[in-house]
XYZ file of C-alpha atoms in Angstrom:
594
model
C 42.548 36.466 45.085
C 45.262 37.803 42.936
C 47.405 38.319 46.436
C 46.104 35.113 47.447
C 50.317 34.182 47.961
C 51.138 36.673 50.403
C 48.451 35.197 52.787
C 49.209 33.486 55.757
C 50.890 29.588 55.541
C 46.755 27.980 56.073
C 43.792 30.143 55.292
C 42.206 31.841 58.389
C 38.834 30.682 57.199
C 37.833 27.422 58.167
C 37.286 24.943 55.353
C 33.880 23.657 55.168
C 35.227 19.749 54.098
C 37.254 18.004 55.918
C 40.370 18.660 56.399
C 43.786 16.969 54.879
C 45.163 14.883 57.061
C 48.917 15.244 58.389
C 50.287 12.386 56.696
C 49.683 13.936 52.949
C 49.811 17.709 54.323
C 53.665 15.896 55.182
C 54.106 14.433 51.978
C 53.474 17.821 49.691
C 55.905 19.752 52.229
C 57.950 17.658 51.614
C 57.981 17.806 47.841
C 57.264 21.460 47.882
C 58.875 24.471 48.776
C 58.960 28.883 48.905
C 60.975 30.601 46.784
C 62.571 31.849 50.033
C 62.509 27.746 51.211
C 59.560 29.118 53.703
C 56.579 26.852 53.971
C 54.447 26.679 51.339
C 51.080 28.382 51.297
C 48.254 26.375 52.032
C 44.686 26.787 51.465
C 41.660 24.832 51.151
C 38.140 25.308 48.738
C 35.704 23.919 48.067
C 35.807 24.060 44.083
C 38.774 24.218 41.912
C 38.900 24.754 38.063
C 42.696 24.077 36.264
C 41.367 26.378 33.263
C 40.018 29.053 32.538
C 39.195 29.002 29.366
C 35.519 29.197 27.487
C 34.310 25.552 29.511
C 35.540 26.818 32.687
C 33.648 30.338 32.285
C 30.673 28.573 30.771
C 30.198 26.386 33.871
C 30.721 28.472 36.320
C 28.004 31.118 35.048
C 25.863 28.324 35.335
C 26.238 27.485 39.044
C 25.856 31.032 40.072
C 23.267 31.599 37.739
C 19.587 31.853 39.272
C 17.761 30.698 36.538
C 20.089 28.734 34.281
C 19.471 27.030 30.337
C 20.635 22.901 31.957
C 18.721 21.570 28.471
C 20.387 19.269 27.291
C 21.638 19.331 23.992
C 19.080 16.299 22.403
C 16.122 18.449 24.186
C 17.279 22.026 23.212
C 17.825 21.128 19.084
C 14.230 19.957 19.705
C 13.003 22.885 20.919
C 14.269 25.734 18.443
C 11.909 25.157 15.824
C 9.313 25.968 18.535
C 9.321 29.669 20.578
C 6.509 28.544 22.465
C 8.466 26.001 23.688
C 11.657 28.455 24.682
C 11.631 31.054 27.473
C 9.790 34.372 25.750
C 12.366 36.336 23.947
C 11.285 39.514 26.313
C 13.017 37.549 29.139
C 15.903 37.144 27.185
C 15.697 40.703 26.825
C 15.466 41.699 30.111
C 18.337 39.345 30.994
C 20.580 41.179 28.756
C 19.548 44.837 30.272
C 20.591 43.464 33.635
C 23.816 41.961 32.446
C 24.774 45.072 30.967
C 24.431 47.665 34.040
C 26.640 45.217 35.757
C 25.121 45.779 38.294
C 25.546 44.280 41.958
C 21.758 44.250 42.304
C 21.520 41.509 39.034
C 21.473 38.514 41.147
C 19.473 39.457 43.946
C 17.019 40.680 41.392
C 16.762 37.264 39.373
C 16.530 35.589 42.629
C 13.671 36.329 43.472
C 11.729 36.614 40.515
C 9.987 33.352 39.406
C 11.432 31.227 37.391
C 10.410 29.922 34.261
C 8.348 26.882 33.625
C 11.616 25.327 32.066
C 13.971 27.003 34.868
C 15.914 24.202 37.011
C 14.642 24.132 40.341
C 17.735 23.124 41.952
C 19.679 25.986 43.946
C 22.387 28.577 42.720
C 25.769 28.802 43.948
C 25.468 32.304 45.642
C 28.425 34.412 43.952
C 29.778 35.516 47.404
C 30.509 32.442 48.263
C 31.977 31.124 45.297
C 33.972 34.457 45.330
C 35.425 32.596 49.658
C 36.052 29.068 48.534
C 36.502 28.773 44.726
C 39.378 28.824 42.934
C 40.404 29.184 39.081
C 43.961 28.565 37.827
C 44.950 29.461 34.691
C 48.477 29.503 32.999
C 47.619 32.413 31.131
C 45.845 34.621 33.243
C 48.771 37.132 33.507
C 48.963 37.794 29.733
C 47.172 41.305 29.443
C 43.622 40.615 28.793
C 40.058 42.625 29.158
C 38.174 39.465 30.551
C 40.066 39.173 33.859
C 41.706 37.059 33.655
C 39.416 34.483 31.703
C 39.747 32.428 28.475
C 43.938 34.693 27.859
C 44.777 32.283 26.281
C 41.891 32.193 23.572
C 41.659 35.956 23.229
C 46.092 36.292 22.981
C 46.277 34.065 19.821
C 43.110 35.466 18.379
C 44.630 38.673 18.472
C 48.515 37.800 17.502
C 46.796 35.637 14.527
C 44.891 38.299 13.868
C 41.235 36.736 13.645
C 38.391 38.462 13.089
C 35.392 36.011 13.804
C 34.813 32.778 15.283
C 34.630 29.441 13.584
C 31.050 28.668 15.805
C 27.421 29.502 15.149
C 26.189 32.990 17.416
C 24.374 29.895 19.695
C 27.825 28.970 21.063
C 28.399 30.750 23.785
C 28.703 31.085 27.746
C 26.120 32.649 28.318
C 24.027 30.676 30.824
C 20.345 32.100 30.475
C 19.998 31.442 27.099
C 21.178 30.256 23.588
C 19.903 33.113 22.026
C 21.775 35.825 24.206
C 24.080 36.423 21.665
C 22.550 36.942 18.811
C 19.704 39.505 20.788
C 23.565 40.971 22.719
C 23.663 42.269 19.162
C 20.664 43.805 18.453
C 20.537 45.508 21.608
C 24.033 46.845 20.839
C 22.791 47.618 17.081
C 26.200 45.602 16.203
C 23.668 43.259 14.056
C 25.817 43.578 11.212
C 28.582 41.490 13.709
C 26.664 39.020 12.612
C 28.048 37.324 9.872
C 26.624 34.970 7.688
C 28.372 31.905 6.391
C 28.157 31.160 2.684
C 26.389 27.600 2.244
C 27.527 24.301 2.057
C 26.427 22.103 -1.230
C 24.186 19.436 0.876
C 25.761 15.568 1.168
C 23.160 14.178 3.923
C 19.661 14.356 2.107
C 17.354 13.983 4.892
C 20.163 14.530 7.634
C 22.093 17.717 6.262
C 21.645 20.644 7.747
C 23.765 23.423 6.084
C 22.958 26.119 6.690
C 22.502 29.352 6.698
C 24.972 29.998 9.337
C 26.112 33.230 11.569
C 29.328 33.582 12.818
C 29.671 36.275 15.575
C 32.620 39.092 15.077
C 35.845 38.253 17.697
C 35.067 41.537 19.203
C 31.356 41.268 19.660
C 32.348 38.084 21.016
C 34.549 39.464 23.764
C 32.598 42.465 24.689
C 29.589 40.406 25.250
C 31.540 38.054 27.356
C 33.421 40.917 29.800
C 29.904 41.749 30.226
C 28.978 38.250 32.074
C 31.875 38.356 34.065
C 31.643 41.806 35.762
C 27.963 41.258 36.208
C 28.458 37.795 37.371
C 31.018 39.313 39.739
C 33.820 36.534 38.392
C 36.299 39.283 37.433
C 38.406 38.576 40.189
C 38.447 34.760 40.534
C 41.001 33.692 38.534
C 44.608 33.392 40.149
C 47.789 32.983 37.066
C 49.908 30.010 37.679
C 50.368 26.937 36.369
C 49.694 23.643 38.586
C 52.703 21.352 38.108
C 51.673 18.300 40.819
C 47.927 16.733 41.657
C 48.132 14.294 44.708
C 44.803 12.190 45.142
C 44.116 10.646 49.388
C 40.993 9.356 50.287
C 39.161 11.376 53.246
C 39.069 10.163 55.958
C 35.720 10.225 57.618
C 33.978 10.379 54.011
C 36.267 8.161 52.076
C 36.019 10.735 49.063
C 39.012 11.433 46.925
C 40.390 14.901 48.431
C 42.946 16.844 46.107
C 45.850 18.726 46.673
C 47.428 20.929 43.784
C 50.442 22.614 43.486
C 50.428 25.513 42.286
C 53.481 27.676 40.579
C 52.760 31.093 40.806
C 54.774 34.520 39.540
C 58.056 34.542 40.828
C 58.824 31.762 41.516
C 56.531 31.290 45.232
C 54.492 27.748 45.119
C 51.325 27.223 47.354
C 49.199 23.885 48.119
C 45.371 23.995 47.672
C 43.557 21.668 49.013
C 40.222 20.962 47.494
C 37.481 18.015 47.567
C 36.088 18.991 43.745
C 38.287 19.426 41.205
C 37.563 20.147 37.519
C 39.547 20.092 34.720
C 39.022 22.479 31.926
C 42.316 21.899 30.602
C 42.588 22.694 26.223
C 44.388 19.928 24.097
C 48.004 18.974 24.877
C 50.115 18.199 21.555
C 52.023 15.091 21.922
C 55.164 14.353 23.423
C 56.963 12.762 20.982
C 56.120 13.124 17.720
C 57.840 9.918 14.971
C 59.624 11.918 12.444
C 62.977 10.663 12.526
C 64.252 14.019 11.065
C 62.471 16.000 14.204
C 65.553 16.055 16.566
C 68.353 17.252 14.288
C 66.149 20.326 12.981
C 64.871 21.020 16.278
C 68.575 21.371 17.216
C 69.575 23.610 14.725
C 66.331 26.291 15.402
C 64.737 25.756 12.369
C 62.016 24.589 13.381
C 58.596 25.430 15.781
C 56.538 23.561 17.311
C 52.845 24.453 17.757
C 53.577 25.669 21.430
C 55.867 28.113 20.304
C 54.412 29.561 17.069
C 52.336 31.991 18.252
C 55.446 33.931 21.231
C 57.072 33.705 17.748
C 54.838 35.524 15.543
C 54.181 37.522 18.812
C 57.726 38.553 18.632
C 58.446 38.670 15.459
C 56.065 41.698 14.838
C 57.918 43.341 17.583
C 61.632 42.592 16.212
C 60.544 41.431 12.563
C 64.106 40.385 11.500
C 64.767 37.892 14.563
C 64.720 34.199 14.168
C 64.290 31.677 16.532
C 66.988 31.113 17.094
C 68.395 34.704 18.285
C 69.591 35.361 14.967
C 68.461 38.717 12.143
C 67.241 37.409 8.747
C 68.713 39.468 6.319
C 65.708 38.562 3.627
C 62.029 37.367 3.918
C 61.795 34.166 5.012
C 60.553 30.599 3.069
C 58.707 28.680 5.706
C 56.885 25.070 5.348
C 53.641 24.772 7.535
C 53.017 21.359 8.111
C 49.372 20.902 8.654
C 45.622 20.747 6.983
C 43.812 22.695 9.887
C 42.368 25.887 9.966
C 45.484 26.450 12.470
C 47.528 25.805 10.092
C 45.651 28.195 7.613
C 45.640 31.241 9.878
C 49.615 30.706 9.926
C 49.646 31.018 6.042
C 47.862 34.193 6.582
C 50.058 35.398 9.348
C 53.624 34.576 7.800
C 52.270 35.870 4.113
C 51.221 38.945 6.187
C 54.107 39.815 7.555
C 56.469 39.284 3.495
C 57.500 35.832 3.918
C 57.095 32.908 1.303
C 54.681 30.212 3.145
C 53.844 26.778 1.330
C 51.817 24.267 3.082
C 52.187 20.835 3.184
C 49.525 18.696 3.843
C 49.051 14.735 3.916
C 45.366 14.624 2.885
C 43.125 16.900 -0.072
C 41.973 20.021 1.827
C 38.777 19.216 4.312
C 36.555 22.144 3.731
C 33.939 22.807 5.872
C 31.822 25.824 8.038
C 33.039 23.795 11.665
C 35.544 21.376 13.358
C 32.882 18.766 13.019
C 30.309 18.092 9.993
C 27.802 20.357 9.068
C 25.030 17.992 10.231
C 25.954 17.903 13.916
C 25.069 21.490 14.147
C 21.744 21.073 12.673
C 18.382 19.524 14.282
C 19.926 15.720 13.753
C 22.161 16.323 16.334
C 20.083 14.990 18.513
C 19.684 11.683 17.324
C 23.792 11.558 16.105
C 24.565 12.104 20.113
C 21.970 9.211 20.486
C 23.692 7.171 18.163
C 27.022 8.222 19.491
C 25.778 7.001 22.805
C 24.517 3.828 21.724
C 27.745 2.278 21.019
C 28.838 1.049 24.262
C 32.740 -0.263 24.009
C 34.515 2.762 24.273
C 37.464 1.875 22.191
C 34.796 1.694 19.410
C 33.144 4.901 20.221
C 36.504 6.447 20.029
C 37.230 5.438 16.615
C 33.695 7.031 16.191
C 35.074 10.404 17.716
C 38.271 10.509 14.996
C 35.649 9.603 12.234
C 33.722 12.579 12.778
C 35.726 14.660 12.767
C 38.139 13.480 10.278
C 41.018 15.196 11.156
C 42.397 18.973 10.402
C 39.418 21.491 7.858
C 38.954 24.977 7.329
C 36.455 26.932 6.280
C 35.523 28.066 2.823
C 36.732 31.656 3.365
C 39.880 30.657 4.789
C 40.351 28.519 1.619
C 39.841 30.752 -0.988
C 41.960 33.189 1.159
C 45.168 30.848 0.818
C 44.465 30.650 -2.785
C 44.234 33.921 -3.710
C 47.065 34.981 -1.508
C 50.696 34.968 -3.669
C 52.717 34.430 -1.226
C 51.202 31.139 0.222
C 51.577 27.445 -2.257
C 49.975 24.819 -1.307
C 50.501 21.575 -1.743
C 48.219 18.466 -0.690
C 49.131 14.645 -0.303
C 52.404 15.606 0.654
C 54.715 14.425 3.786
C 57.608 14.682 4.508
C 60.416 12.252 3.357
C 63.581 13.291 5.166
C 65.608 16.745 6.548
C 68.764 17.811 6.279
C 70.037 20.837 8.173
C 72.555 23.270 6.105
C 74.312 26.757 6.390
C 72.684 29.465 4.582
C 74.349 31.275 2.558
C 74.032 34.894 3.919
C 75.781 35.364 7.439
C 73.557 38.559 9.749
C 75.382 42.162 10.707
C 76.699 39.910 13.897
C 79.190 37.349 11.132
C 77.012 34.735 12.694
C 75.196 31.737 9.870
C 71.764 30.480 10.069
C 71.140 27.746 8.755
C 68.359 26.160 6.272
C 66.288 23.012 5.973
C 66.721 21.131 2.901
C 63.398 18.926 2.616
C 62.697 16.011 0.395
C 58.303 15.140 -0.248
C 57.321 11.598 -0.417
C 56.861 12.278 -3.817
C 60.016 11.857 -5.633
C 60.510 15.828 -6.431
C 63.524 17.542 -5.729
C 64.392 18.668 -2.044
C 63.144 22.537 -1.040
C 65.165 24.768 0.807
C 63.697 26.294 3.349
C 64.267 29.016 6.809
C 62.112 27.595 8.865
C 59.454 24.517 9.562
C 56.104 25.211 11.137
C 54.372 22.536 12.805
C 50.425 22.743 13.420
C 49.647 19.249 12.826
C 47.162 18.405 15.540
C 47.167 17.115 18.692
C 46.390 13.949 20.690
C 43.551 13.861 23.090
C 45.329 11.834 25.937
C 45.334 11.929 30.015
C 49.485 11.061 29.086
C 50.204 13.984 26.823
C 48.562 15.710 30.227
C 51.295 15.262 33.018
C 49.139 16.222 35.975
C 46.602 13.805 34.862
C 48.496 10.927 34.477
C 50.254 11.235 37.836
C 46.650 11.010 38.874
C 46.096 7.558 37.231
C 48.863 5.849 39.104
C 47.454 6.863 42.293
C 43.722 6.256 41.734
C 42.473 3.328 39.191
C 40.843 6.002 37.267
C 39.076 4.306 33.971
C 41.039 5.339 30.287
C 40.549 3.794 27.351
C 44.366 2.002 25.872
C 45.099 4.811 24.253
C 44.486 7.199 27.378
C 40.728 8.237 26.986
C 39.169 9.298 29.982
C 35.942 6.979 30.994
C 33.404 9.079 32.284
C 30.412 8.840 34.109
C 27.538 11.035 32.488
C 28.127 13.955 34.454
C 31.547 13.545 33.308
C 33.133 12.619 36.629
C 35.922 10.754 36.069
C 35.270 6.744 36.611
C 36.562 4.741 39.089
C 37.120 1.826 38.729
C 38.367 -1.764 40.431
C 41.013 -2.951 37.300
C 42.795 -1.129 34.706
C 41.503 -3.401 31.830
C 39.819 -1.395 29.409
C 39.673 -3.854 26.635
C 36.874 -4.656 24.604
C 34.476 -7.951 26.573
C 33.947 -10.822 24.159
C 30.008 -8.859 23.658
C 31.933 -5.664 22.812
C 31.259 -3.536 25.736
C 34.293 -2.190 28.119
C 34.995 -3.787 31.275
C 35.439 0.200 32.584
C 31.819 1.144 31.714
C 28.844 -0.974 33.483
C 25.737 0.492 31.210
C 25.150 2.887 28.308
C 25.641 6.360 29.345
C 22.621 8.511 28.102
C 21.672 11.520 29.561
C 19.336 9.864 32.188
C 21.930 7.115 33.565
C 22.365 7.533 36.847
C 25.708 8.513 37.860
C 27.896 5.891 39.747
C 29.573 7.016 42.679
C 31.881 10.249 41.671
C 35.329 10.664 41.805
C 34.268 14.544 42.445
C 36.853 14.681 39.492
C 35.070 16.234 36.362
C 36.560 16.853 32.600
C 35.677 19.360 30.527
C 36.993 19.814 27.003
C 38.186 17.493 24.408
C 39.290 14.937 27.057
C 35.595 14.420 27.458
C 34.980 13.264 24.800
C 33.848 10.068 24.617
C 31.015 11.111 26.522
C 29.702 14.214 24.656
C 30.862 13.512 21.294
C 32.933 14.745 18.534
C 32.519 18.601 19.530
C 33.455 18.327 22.643
C 36.564 20.497 22.112
C 34.430 23.703 20.197
C 32.230 25.828 22.054
C 29.148 24.036 21.694
C 31.138 21.754 23.798
C 31.536 23.603 26.641
C 27.819 23.816 26.672
C 27.192 20.769 26.577
C 29.819 19.566 29.169
C 28.659 22.157 31.324
C 25.367 21.456 31.343
C 26.188 18.310 32.689
C 28.473 19.033 35.186
C 25.976 22.141 36.293
C 23.189 19.997 37.323
C 25.590 17.531 39.295
C 27.035 20.292 41.035
C 24.142 22.319 42.111
C 22.629 19.729 43.268
C 25.535 19.025 45.907
C 24.036 18.433 49.534
C 26.847 21.799 50.493
C 24.711 23.712 48.213
C 21.283 22.485 49.671
C 22.084 23.531 52.856
C 23.768 27.218 51.607
C 20.283 27.910 50.113
C 18.429 26.521 52.797
C 20.198 29.249 55.259
C 20.160 32.170 52.937
C 16.191 31.523 52.696
């Protein structure tokens, strides 16, 4: 799969779906050329996933597993208190033994075995078919990674920022068979000490509260198990390093369903076209395109600021050449760094900066929000199903978006990280503080090449005297909107995809993007959104599908406030897998194989 760019211009194997019409092909060829002006590579795939992070992996494994866990979130949490309602532990341990061996016969053995009483009866998609007809594209897949291209961005960030444990419970992972797999894998490996007990958080919600105990896995344990899963399910050669530059949507002349034509930039300047009737967007959050701070441009021009996308690469480079600043100048002494933001990322940045000997100030506009997870702990406990019911009962998408923001409440950090910041003598925490203005000044020192660096003179809104900093690191979070994701924004100009006024996609219950006849997504007089015709629940009948499914933070209006995290990855994967596994194409394949 990694050598796909060297194939002929058209994939030799005949596609199973209707080929792209000549008009669409001509349009794409006019726009896209390879580095040597030869015709672009054109291949056909039955399904394409954009992104190879935890969400995409969680879905992919649920498509291949013969007997997957396809429980909805409410049912799963209701059953967790009753062992008799879950899979026998012996079955889960057998599953772990099989995937640890990495045997090519694992899936055959599972297919032959009688499915458990709670197993889904829809057919799995053969791994051999997946290898030939599915494609996963990820720009970070060419990074050195022990996970065969999967979760490359996640692994790089964790390694560079030296994050030793996850901020998620042990039930949140990509294994498609059972939510207890990670816990039992640690037991089988003799690594139970890597299931870290998190301290209790005081009760806030009375009988609704769930404040622990929680266990979170070590980063190494989580990574090791997922490497075994990737190899055992045969998806270790499925990820293509590349960046999707554009997507064109056309209607199939025979079925009337959309066909998606992706332009993918490959390493070395080569581009290729991929045509698919089924598309999954599993991209992570995108930083806002236009930050509103009036001082930003002049500080940016002076090379004194790092945006969210630049911080991790700079930290990586500074570990190899610690004397260099982002603008190429050499530092003659430890830096004074201002980190702006109040979430877990800003906390990790402070620790990393302090570890390198710099003096770090953390400025956040609100008091520090301390909690174990990125949503309130109550969402992780027995009340999860009831909370989701309440969330889905809100029929107006604009109001539901407000409920999302209220549930997440902005950036937060766990108690251990907050304590580490407070104890670190190189870190100063400034709460309820915002930047009022910044002026760029020249530093007193020059580097060995005679060049003079710039510094930032920062005024805060508390009226205090200005403070000098060498660098400002922005860790102010993300805005979840298709307007910040160009390829999805362009799709909205081609087909009538439903969105809220703020750019959040409105999805069917299976996470396929809803198509509508009008672009009016405001709430009607009765409080309902014109883009949604009925209240969405787990049992809703899905409307005519766009065959474009959305995972991750952009699925928040359907999944709830934890759509971004690993719990949301499982929740979304179950919904999409139920839909895709019932596709007539896979049904026909299962009939042929039997």
